[in-house]
Amino acid sequence: MNTEELALTSADAKALPADRRGPRPERRQAHPDRRAVERNELPPLDIDRLYALTPAFDILPYAEAQLRQCIAMTDEAGLLLLVADKAAAPGLMPWADAYLRRPFTLRFAQQGDIGAVLTHHGETMRAMDALPAYAAEAQSAAAGVEVLRLDTIQMEESPIVRLTNSTLYDAYKAKVSDIHLESTAEGLCIKYRLDGVLSMIAEPKGSQTAEQVISRIKVMAELDIAERRIPQDGRFKVAIDGREVDFRVSIMPSIHGEDAVLRILDKQALTDQMASLTLDSLGFEGEFMRTVRRLAREPYGMLLVTGPTGSGKTTTLYAVISEINTGRDKIVTIEDPVEYQLPGVLQIPVNEKKGLTFARGLRSILRHDPDKIMVGEIRDAETAQIAVQSALTGHLVFTTVHANNALDVISRFLHMGVVPQSFVSAINGILAQRLVRTNCPHCSVADRPDANLLADSGISAAAAQDFRFFKGRGCAQCRGTGYQGRKAIAELLRLTDDMRELIVAAAPLRRLREEAERGGMRELRDAALDLVRRGESTLEEINRVTFVA
């Protein structure tokens, strides 16, 4: 379809009844004859030109633009443009002239190109940016949101529903892992955890805002909104971009009311990633991966992965299972919750309300003729005992436990009452890992850390000569952080016969560490320093993640 450019003003609207003309802040010149439109004298705006212009969603909101299939934009000179399809322009002009209430130039473009630009900006803009300021007394949250779309969010009447839905939508689009909703004396504090680091997003004011947003989350998660004195856990599901997204909810009482943390689980996206999820894709080094693969292919025993919450333990275990899943073995997992969906693997979700705990589920799994078992997390002595016994009776067990490093896992199991002789016989290896943010490739430049930072990092001036220091300056690609993406670092402890004897003899930690290093274990700090040495991360980042000796 050929299109053209034409400046149109309020003259056409004068033919309308007075009650439909809308306010006119200023007098404008009449536009040229509309017959010029039909002569196709002016060129259209192509898709590249549309992307080069700046959308003016503050003048014509995204939801209204989506509804009318037109878009307000500004050019390099600051001129306001209304981009529309030529066939729709005659009927659109009276509405646009009344709605915009300011001079503008009509530009024509293909309807498909307009739709593509709207979709592009809908993917990148934040729903929260369109929210109005909150009054001190906000309305109560409405119940039941199943589908979240940018246009429906902005047209929502309730400010609390709009705030809550915007928070969920923006977090999903930004690929954050957790949403933190913190009640304060002034109102609500909204934070996102992106690449393991919290960042402030918004601070809506109002004495009732925090209470009503938390209540809204409780309703969505089917929790008790009247109970505010004890912790509550739940989950809910919404549809975004045509896929179901799970939110795991933890409510905790605080001095100003209640706080909420929402873990985002996009199972479909994670399942799609499983097709290419291997140890190589996690960024582990070659010799390290070969050792882990050997341990994962042992006929029996236990491979333990440890680290804090959010350190990628489950992802590592699934990468291992994906590589060994040939279809010839019965693989059963018990998890809380099931985060990835694996073909050919029996995955059991924990349901403590119904009495299905890790320990009880693990007992049942042993009667299901498994070859390989994954236990999502060892939380108590009973689960630890059953997992060790499973490894001692011919099963290969993969599991996780919370500990600071590989050697701390030993004392953790012994404190849970596991007999040392059984523990050392069951364990094949212990892997401790962390996720380290890597420098943004788009804005990373050479850097020279000051002497204080080098000293705080345990690096001498002479040793610093071996490092290629780089640091991201911050750009649009990395949201101004200087980092983009994360990479796994790990230390791997293989239990040799000498190490087993030391553990049974209750040798001091110093002796265990010396034996581990003699057996080839490289500590987490050494792996982190290698990233800095290659210019892939910064000293500030590895000091945040790993312990400086």
XYZ file of C-alpha atoms in Angstrom:
549
model
C 0.000 0.000 0.000
C 1.430 3.441 -0.953
C 1.399 6.026 1.838
C 2.327 9.660 2.234
C 2.928 12.478 4.638
C 0.540 15.310 5.406
C 0.108 17.807 8.232
C -3.460 17.689 9.550
C -4.908 19.927 12.245
C -8.180 20.710 13.922
C -10.049 22.082 10.880
C -11.703 18.756 10.110
C -13.009 18.450 13.636
C -15.002 21.716 13.238
C -17.525 19.812 11.207
C -18.296 17.715 14.273
C -20.966 18.600 16.859
C -19.710 20.948 19.534
C -19.784 18.302 22.234
C -17.344 16.122 20.246
C -14.797 18.729 19.289
C -12.834 18.622 22.578
C -10.815 21.518 24.048
C -8.567 23.624 21.856
C -5.616 25.152 23.660
C -4.511 27.197 20.699
C -5.542 28.223 17.187
C -3.862 26.308 14.410
C -3.678 26.670 10.663
C -6.011 24.621 8.470
C -4.430 21.633 6.751
C -4.204 21.293 2.952
C -6.987 19.710 0.919
C -7.558 16.034 1.812
C -7.508 15.210 -1.875
C -3.725 15.482 -1.620
C -3.843 12.274 0.396
C -5.366 10.399 -2.504
C -2.764 11.602 -4.994
C 0.001 9.645 -3.195
C 2.426 12.538 -3.623
C 4.541 11.922 -0.499
C 6.678 8.882 0.410
C 5.763 6.600 3.329
C 7.706 6.058 6.528
C 9.526 2.743 6.294
C 10.180 0.412 9.211
C 13.765 1.602 9.730
C 12.627 5.200 10.012
C 9.937 4.209 12.515
C 12.498 2.535 14.739
C 14.681 5.645 14.587
C 11.893 7.883 15.942
C 11.146 8.250 19.659
C 7.732 7.042 20.881
C 5.721 9.596 22.895
C 3.775 7.310 25.206
C 3.422 10.178 27.684
C 1.205 11.927 25.097
C -0.539 8.883 23.592
C -0.332 5.989 26.089
C 0.719 2.584 24.855
C -2.654 1.007 25.626
C -4.502 3.644 23.574
C -1.987 3.349 20.733
C -2.475 -0.418 20.696
C -6.248 -0.006 20.611
C -6.216 2.561 17.769
C -3.268 1.000 15.920
C -1.466 4.298 15.651
C 1.545 5.687 17.487
C 2.653 9.174 18.570
C 6.352 9.836 18.009
C 8.804 12.717 17.994
C 11.466 13.342 15.380
C 14.961 14.784 15.774
C 13.596 18.345 15.738
C 11.076 17.595 18.493
C 8.094 17.688 16.132
C 5.165 15.542 17.251
C 4.137 12.955 14.662
C 1.088 10.711 14.595
C 1.865 7.616 12.544
C -1.159 5.752 11.153
C -2.297 3.670 8.227
C -3.609 5.758 5.314
C -6.902 3.880 5.081
C -7.649 4.496 8.774
C -6.539 8.142 8.854
C -9.808 9.893 7.805
C -11.767 8.287 10.633
C -8.859 8.633 13.062
C -8.255 12.347 12.661
C -11.252 13.762 14.585
C -10.426 11.551 17.550
C -6.692 12.312 17.423
C -7.234 16.055 17.131
C -9.455 16.027 20.217
C -7.337 13.569 22.196
C -3.833 14.994 21.636
C -4.874 18.664 22.046
C -1.674 19.953 20.506
C -0.244 20.490 17.004
C 0.956 17.345 15.283
C 1.903 16.090 11.857
C 0.223 13.006 10.437
C 2.616 10.482 8.937
C 1.498 7.420 7.056
C 3.043 3.965 7.257
C 2.124 0.362 6.609
C -0.196 -1.109 9.236
C 2.102 -4.103 9.689
C 5.080 -1.823 10.358
C 3.103 0.125 12.962
C 2.137 -3.107 14.690
C 5.755 -4.294 14.660
C 6.975 -1.067 16.289
C 4.269 -1.235 18.953
C 5.233 -4.831 19.719
C 8.913 -3.873 19.901
C 8.327 -1.089 22.408
C 5.874 -3.253 24.339
C 8.705 -5.761 24.858
C 11.149 -3.183 26.191
C 9.151 -0.576 28.079
C 8.188 -1.054 31.722
C 4.527 -1.176 32.621
C 5.370 0.646 35.852
C 6.572 3.670 33.890
C 2.960 4.437 32.955
C 1.631 4.314 36.502
C 0.355 7.550 38.032
C 1.480 8.824 41.402
C -0.166 7.023 44.296
C -2.384 8.774 46.778
C -1.952 8.090 50.457
C -5.185 6.102 50.522
C -5.191 3.612 47.635
C -8.072 1.452 46.622
C -8.292 -2.190 47.680
C -6.806 -4.714 45.287
C -9.126 -6.595 43.020
C -8.909 -10.360 42.928
C -7.967 -12.779 40.194
C -5.491 -11.865 37.452
C -4.861 -14.661 34.982
C -3.424 -12.883 31.902
C -0.964 -9.977 32.104
C -0.584 -7.742 29.056
C 0.802 -4.232 28.863
C -2.371 -2.717 27.407
C -4.716 -4.319 29.970
C -2.414 -3.335 32.840
C -2.509 0.335 31.902
C -6.294 0.327 31.480
C -6.852 -1.294 34.890
C -8.880 1.042 37.133
C -7.586 -0.091 40.537
C -4.199 1.512 41.321
C -3.206 -1.400 43.580
C -3.979 -4.004 40.919
C -2.123 -1.846 38.385
C 0.925 -1.580 40.648
C 0.987 -5.295 41.463
C 0.513 -6.432 37.875
C 3.086 -3.936 36.615
C 5.601 -5.243 39.141
C 5.062 -8.837 38.011
C 5.084 -7.950 34.303
C 8.223 -5.816 34.451
C 10.076 -8.426 36.504
C 9.275 -11.141 33.985
C 10.367 -8.967 31.058
C 13.609 -8.014 32.806
C 14.371 -11.715 33.485
C 14.829 -11.172 37.222
C 14.905 -14.147 39.579
C 13.144 -12.639 42.613
C 10.847 -9.738 43.491
C 11.191 -8.192 46.958
C 8.249 -6.203 48.341
C 9.317 -4.484 51.576
C 6.977 -2.549 53.858
C 8.417 0.706 55.185
C 7.169 3.517 57.381
C 6.462 5.605 54.254
C 4.892 2.921 52.072
C 6.331 0.149 49.904
C 9.807 -0.565 48.562
C 10.020 -2.703 45.388
C 13.313 -4.391 44.527
C 14.344 -6.827 41.784
C 17.137 -9.392 42.030
C 18.921 -9.496 38.678
C 22.044 -11.622 38.261
C 22.128 -12.174 42.005
C 22.099 -8.471 42.979
C 19.166 -6.463 44.350
C 18.295 -3.152 42.723
C 15.710 -0.557 43.742
C 12.818 -0.245 41.283
C 10.164 1.942 42.908
C 8.982 3.312 46.264
C 5.218 3.912 46.080
C 4.092 6.127 48.953
C 0.977 5.876 51.067
C 0.230 4.345 54.435
C -2.062 1.691 52.944
C -0.121 0.882 49.757
C 2.169 -1.784 51.223
C -0.633 -3.483 53.137
C -2.911 -3.617 50.108
C -0.220 -4.862 47.705
C 0.752 -7.646 50.123
C -2.934 -8.519 50.514
C -3.249 -8.648 46.744
C -0.337 -11.083 46.551
C -1.926 -13.194 49.307
C -5.200 -13.395 47.408
C -3.398 -14.484 44.254
C -1.483 -17.147 46.209
C -4.628 -18.232 48.121
C -3.136 -17.356 51.519
C -4.866 -16.073 54.654
C -5.126 -12.295 54.302
C -6.284 -11.934 57.909
C -3.153 -13.589 59.327
C -0.291 -11.109 59.609
C 1.728 -12.446 62.539
C 3.277 -15.629 61.149
C 5.134 -16.518 57.934
C 3.135 -17.933 55.031
C 4.208 -19.714 51.861
C 2.257 -20.204 48.660
C 2.355 -19.896 44.913
C 0.274 -18.651 42.009
C 0.348 -18.689 38.253
C -0.216 -16.026 35.573
C -0.024 -16.025 31.783
C 2.434 -13.632 30.103
C 3.263 -13.680 26.400
C 1.142 -16.760 25.931
C 3.036 -18.878 28.481
C 2.366 -19.819 32.071
C 4.710 -18.329 34.657
C 4.808 -19.578 38.245
C 5.480 -17.301 41.210
C 6.568 -18.881 44.497
C 5.544 -16.613 47.394
C 7.062 -16.189 50.861
C 5.322 -13.794 53.273
C 7.171 -12.672 56.413
C 5.969 -10.354 59.231
C 8.042 -7.217 59.803
C 7.975 -4.206 62.106
C 6.079 -2.161 59.482
C 3.623 -4.886 58.483
C 4.653 -7.701 56.152
C 7.294 -8.297 53.476
C 6.966 -10.599 50.482
C 9.525 -12.314 48.260
C 8.361 -13.802 44.967
C 10.560 -16.299 43.106
C 9.830 -16.316 39.344
C 9.778 -19.751 37.703
C 9.255 -19.656 33.947
C 9.058 -23.408 33.459
C 8.488 -23.248 29.718
C 11.548 -21.079 29.133
C 13.642 -23.306 31.388
C 12.383 -26.416 29.637
C 13.255 -24.882 26.263
C 16.779 -24.256 27.552
C 17.167 -27.889 28.574
C 17.722 -28.898 24.953
C 21.105 -27.157 25.063
C 21.849 -27.365 28.803
C 25.178 -29.114 29.368
C 28.132 -28.627 31.677
C 29.879 -26.848 28.792
C 27.081 -24.259 28.594
C 27.559 -23.416 32.286
C 31.108 -22.179 31.670
C 33.094 -24.779 33.627
C 36.668 -25.394 32.533
C 37.649 -28.466 30.539
C 39.497 -30.603 33.104
C 36.934 -29.747 35.769
C 34.063 -30.872 33.506
C 35.785 -34.137 32.683
C 36.128 -34.942 36.390
C 32.477 -34.110 37.102
C 31.370 -36.282 34.183
C 33.393 -39.213 35.516
C 31.741 -38.846 38.927
C 28.279 -38.587 37.327
C 28.797 -41.881 35.487
C 29.791 -43.931 38.517
C 27.513 -46.951 39.075
C 26.633 -45.933 42.651
C 27.489 -43.413 45.358
C 26.585 -39.764 45.910
C 27.495 -36.534 44.120
C 26.765 -33.511 46.300
C 26.436 -29.921 45.069
C 26.563 -27.151 47.661
C 26.253 -23.386 47.749
C 23.867 -20.664 48.899
C 20.404 -20.071 47.472
C 20.586 -18.893 43.861
C 24.073 -20.253 43.178
C 22.929 -22.533 40.343
C 23.021 -25.885 42.176
C 19.841 -27.228 40.569
C 20.945 -26.088 37.105
C 24.226 -27.953 37.487
C 22.484 -31.147 38.586
C 20.083 -30.965 35.662
C 22.954 -30.429 33.251
C 24.550 -33.587 34.656
C 21.297 -35.570 34.417
C 20.704 -34.353 30.860
C 24.088 -35.687 29.810
C 23.655 -39.132 31.398
C 19.972 -39.564 30.458
C 20.308 -42.181 27.725
C 16.949 -43.840 28.356
C 18.517 -47.056 29.646
C 18.267 -46.091 33.327
C 15.311 -45.275 35.558
C 15.890 -41.711 36.799
C 13.626 -40.330 39.534
C 13.766 -36.887 41.138
C 12.017 -35.353 44.128
C 12.111 -31.550 44.228
C 10.531 -28.492 45.808
C 9.409 -27.302 43.319
C 10.067 -29.030 39.981
C 11.836 -26.202 38.144
C 12.775 -27.964 34.905
C 10.817 -30.570 32.995
C 12.925 -33.424 31.665
C 11.659 -35.968 29.134
C 12.036 -39.548 30.266
C 12.542 -38.623 33.932
C 10.008 -39.205 36.707
C 9.835 -35.896 38.612
C 7.984 -35.743 41.940
C 7.066 -32.391 43.535
C 7.225 -32.129 47.332
C 3.849 -31.397 48.929
C 4.306 -30.935 52.654
C 0.652 -29.977 53.177
C -0.296 -33.460 51.992
C 2.521 -35.139 53.911
C 4.847 -35.709 50.944
C 8.222 -34.610 52.343
C 11.683 -35.295 50.959
C 12.173 -38.158 53.409
C 8.825 -39.810 52.741
C 9.119 -39.354 48.994
C 12.646 -40.764 48.994
C 11.461 -43.910 50.795
C 8.788 -44.417 48.146
C 11.274 -43.798 45.324
C 13.432 -46.686 46.558
C 10.474 -49.030 45.974
C 10.097 -47.724 42.407
C 13.164 -49.582 41.067
C 15.315 -46.489 40.363
C 18.867 -46.508 39.002
C 19.618 -42.836 39.604
C 17.961 -40.537 42.125
C 18.016 -36.778 42.518
C 17.005 -35.274 45.866
C 16.380 -31.552 45.441
C 17.741 -30.629 48.871
C 18.817 -32.373 52.060
C 17.181 -30.345 54.821
C 17.070 -32.676 57.818
C 18.739 -35.672 59.426
C 16.107 -38.142 58.217
C 16.552 -37.214 54.560
C 20.345 -37.284 54.961
C 20.243 -40.791 56.454
C 18.010 -42.187 53.702
C 20.078 -40.542 50.928
C 23.311 -42.013 52.309
C 21.736 -45.456 52.638
C 20.479 -45.215 49.052
C 23.999 -44.476 47.837
C 25.331 -47.421 49.837
C 22.821 -49.862 48.355
C 23.634 -49.580 44.682
C 21.987 -46.296 43.638
C 23.632 -43.199 42.194
C 22.319 -40.206 44.150
C 22.532 -36.545 43.140
C 21.584 -33.990 45.754
C 22.225 -30.504 47.157
C 22.863 -29.143 50.629
C 23.459 -25.624 51.932
C 27.067 -25.085 53.025
C 29.767 -22.477 52.433
C 32.286 -24.737 50.713
C 33.067 -28.355 49.930
C 34.788 -29.094 53.248
C 31.933 -27.608 55.282
C 29.606 -30.251 53.817
C 31.463 -32.912 55.817
C 30.751 -31.280 59.183
C 27.181 -30.541 58.083
C 26.416 -34.228 57.523
C 28.179 -35.322 60.693
C 26.150 -32.787 62.706
C 22.987 -34.311 61.208
C 23.923 -37.607 62.819
C 25.257 -39.475 59.797
C 27.835 -42.076 60.814
C 31.260 -40.996 59.464
C 32.036 -44.460 58.075
C 28.751 -44.498 56.125
C 29.250 -40.948 54.885
C 32.754 -41.470 53.495
C 31.701 -44.750 51.855
C 28.741 -43.110 50.121
C 30.309 -39.872 48.845
C 32.005 -39.846 45.437
C 32.566 -36.108 45.269
C 31.445 -32.723 46.616
C 31.067 -29.739 44.295
C 30.760 -26.223 45.729
C 29.820 -23.443 43.323
C 28.945 -19.781 42.930
C 27.688 -17.573 40.118
C 29.857 -14.561 39.247
C 28.661 -11.658 37.113
C 30.761 -11.127 33.995
C 31.732 -7.826 32.393
C 29.384 -6.412 29.794
C 30.960 -7.036 26.367
C 29.415 -3.828 24.986
C 30.941 -1.320 27.428
C 33.881 -3.130 29.017
C 37.144 -1.155 29.025
C 40.601 -1.622 30.510
C 40.740 -0.719 34.195
C 43.401 -0.111 36.818
C 42.273 -0.929 40.394
C 43.672 1.301 43.110
C 46.126 0.037 45.718
C 43.482 -0.242 48.438
C 41.278 -2.506 46.319
C 44.244 -4.710 45.437
C 45.188 -4.989 49.105
C 41.606 -5.761 50.130
C 41.536 -8.461 47.456
C 44.757 -10.077 48.711
C 46.719 -9.249 45.549
C 50.218 -7.834 45.724
C 51.491 -5.191 43.311
C 53.817 -7.750 41.725
C 51.023 -10.315 41.285
C 48.771 -7.669 39.736
C 51.057 -7.565 36.692
C 49.640 -10.929 35.613
C 46.047 -9.635 35.511
C 44.137 -8.085 32.604
C 41.803 -5.805 34.543
C 38.618 -4.799 32.743
C 35.443 -3.131 33.959
C 32.102 -2.259 32.372
C 31.266 1.437 32.260
C 27.498 0.832 32.117
C 25.298 1.030 29.036
C 21.772 0.292 27.853
C 22.669 -3.328 27.142
C 23.611 -3.999 30.779
C 21.085 -1.575 32.342
C 23.921 0.609 33.573
C 25.430 -2.076 35.831
C 28.567 -2.827 33.815
C 27.794 -6.556 33.995
C 25.898 -8.839 31.646
C 25.289 -12.484 32.426
C 26.883 -14.788 34.981
C 29.387 -17.604 34.917
C 29.714 -20.554 37.277
C 32.861 -21.107 39.322
C 33.359 -24.170 41.470
C 35.655 -26.238 43.648
C 35.514 -30.030 43.511
C 36.507 -32.332 46.352
C 37.084 -35.983 45.407
C 37.177 -38.327 48.369
C 40.368 -40.359 48.139
C 41.202 -43.166 50.576
C 43.500 -40.839 52.516
C 40.737 -38.224 52.798
C 38.276 -40.865 53.995
C 40.673 -41.989 56.716
C 41.149 -38.415 57.922
C 37.375 -37.826 58.107
C 36.767 -41.033 60.077
C 39.634 -40.089 62.413
C 38.032 -36.628 62.962
C 41.129 -34.827 61.703
C 41.205 -31.023 62.046
C 40.005 -28.876 59.163
C 43.546 -27.739 58.353
C 44.621 -31.323 57.691
C 41.559 -31.943 55.537
C 42.282 -28.852 53.460
C 45.911 -29.826 52.960
C 44.874 -33.299 51.818
C 42.229 -31.839 49.498
C 44.768 -29.534 47.862
C 47.186 -32.430 47.523
C 44.404 -34.305 45.759
C 44.019 -31.491 43.201
C 41.179 -29.364 44.627
C 41.269 -25.686 43.631
C 39.319 -23.393 45.923
C 36.502 -21.088 44.814
C 38.677 -18.018 45.332
C 41.294 -19.304 42.901
C 38.637 -19.945 40.247
C 37.241 -16.445 40.789
C 40.680 -14.846 40.477
C 41.162 -16.647 37.167
C 38.086 -14.826 35.810
C 39.584 -11.469 36.806
C 42.970 -12.488 35.444
C 41.361 -13.063 32.029
C 39.414 -9.787 32.157
C 36.018 -11.503 32.416
C 34.990 -10.041 35.793
C 36.095 -7.497 38.404
C 37.680 -7.617 41.834
C 34.612 -5.958 43.335
C 32.413 -8.754 41.999
C 34.533 -11.684 43.149
C 35.014 -10.046 46.571
C 31.222 -9.931 46.846
C 30.842 -13.612 45.987
C 33.904 -15.366 47.427
C 35.761 -15.232 50.730
C 39.007 -13.239 50.775
C 41.552 -15.211 52.787
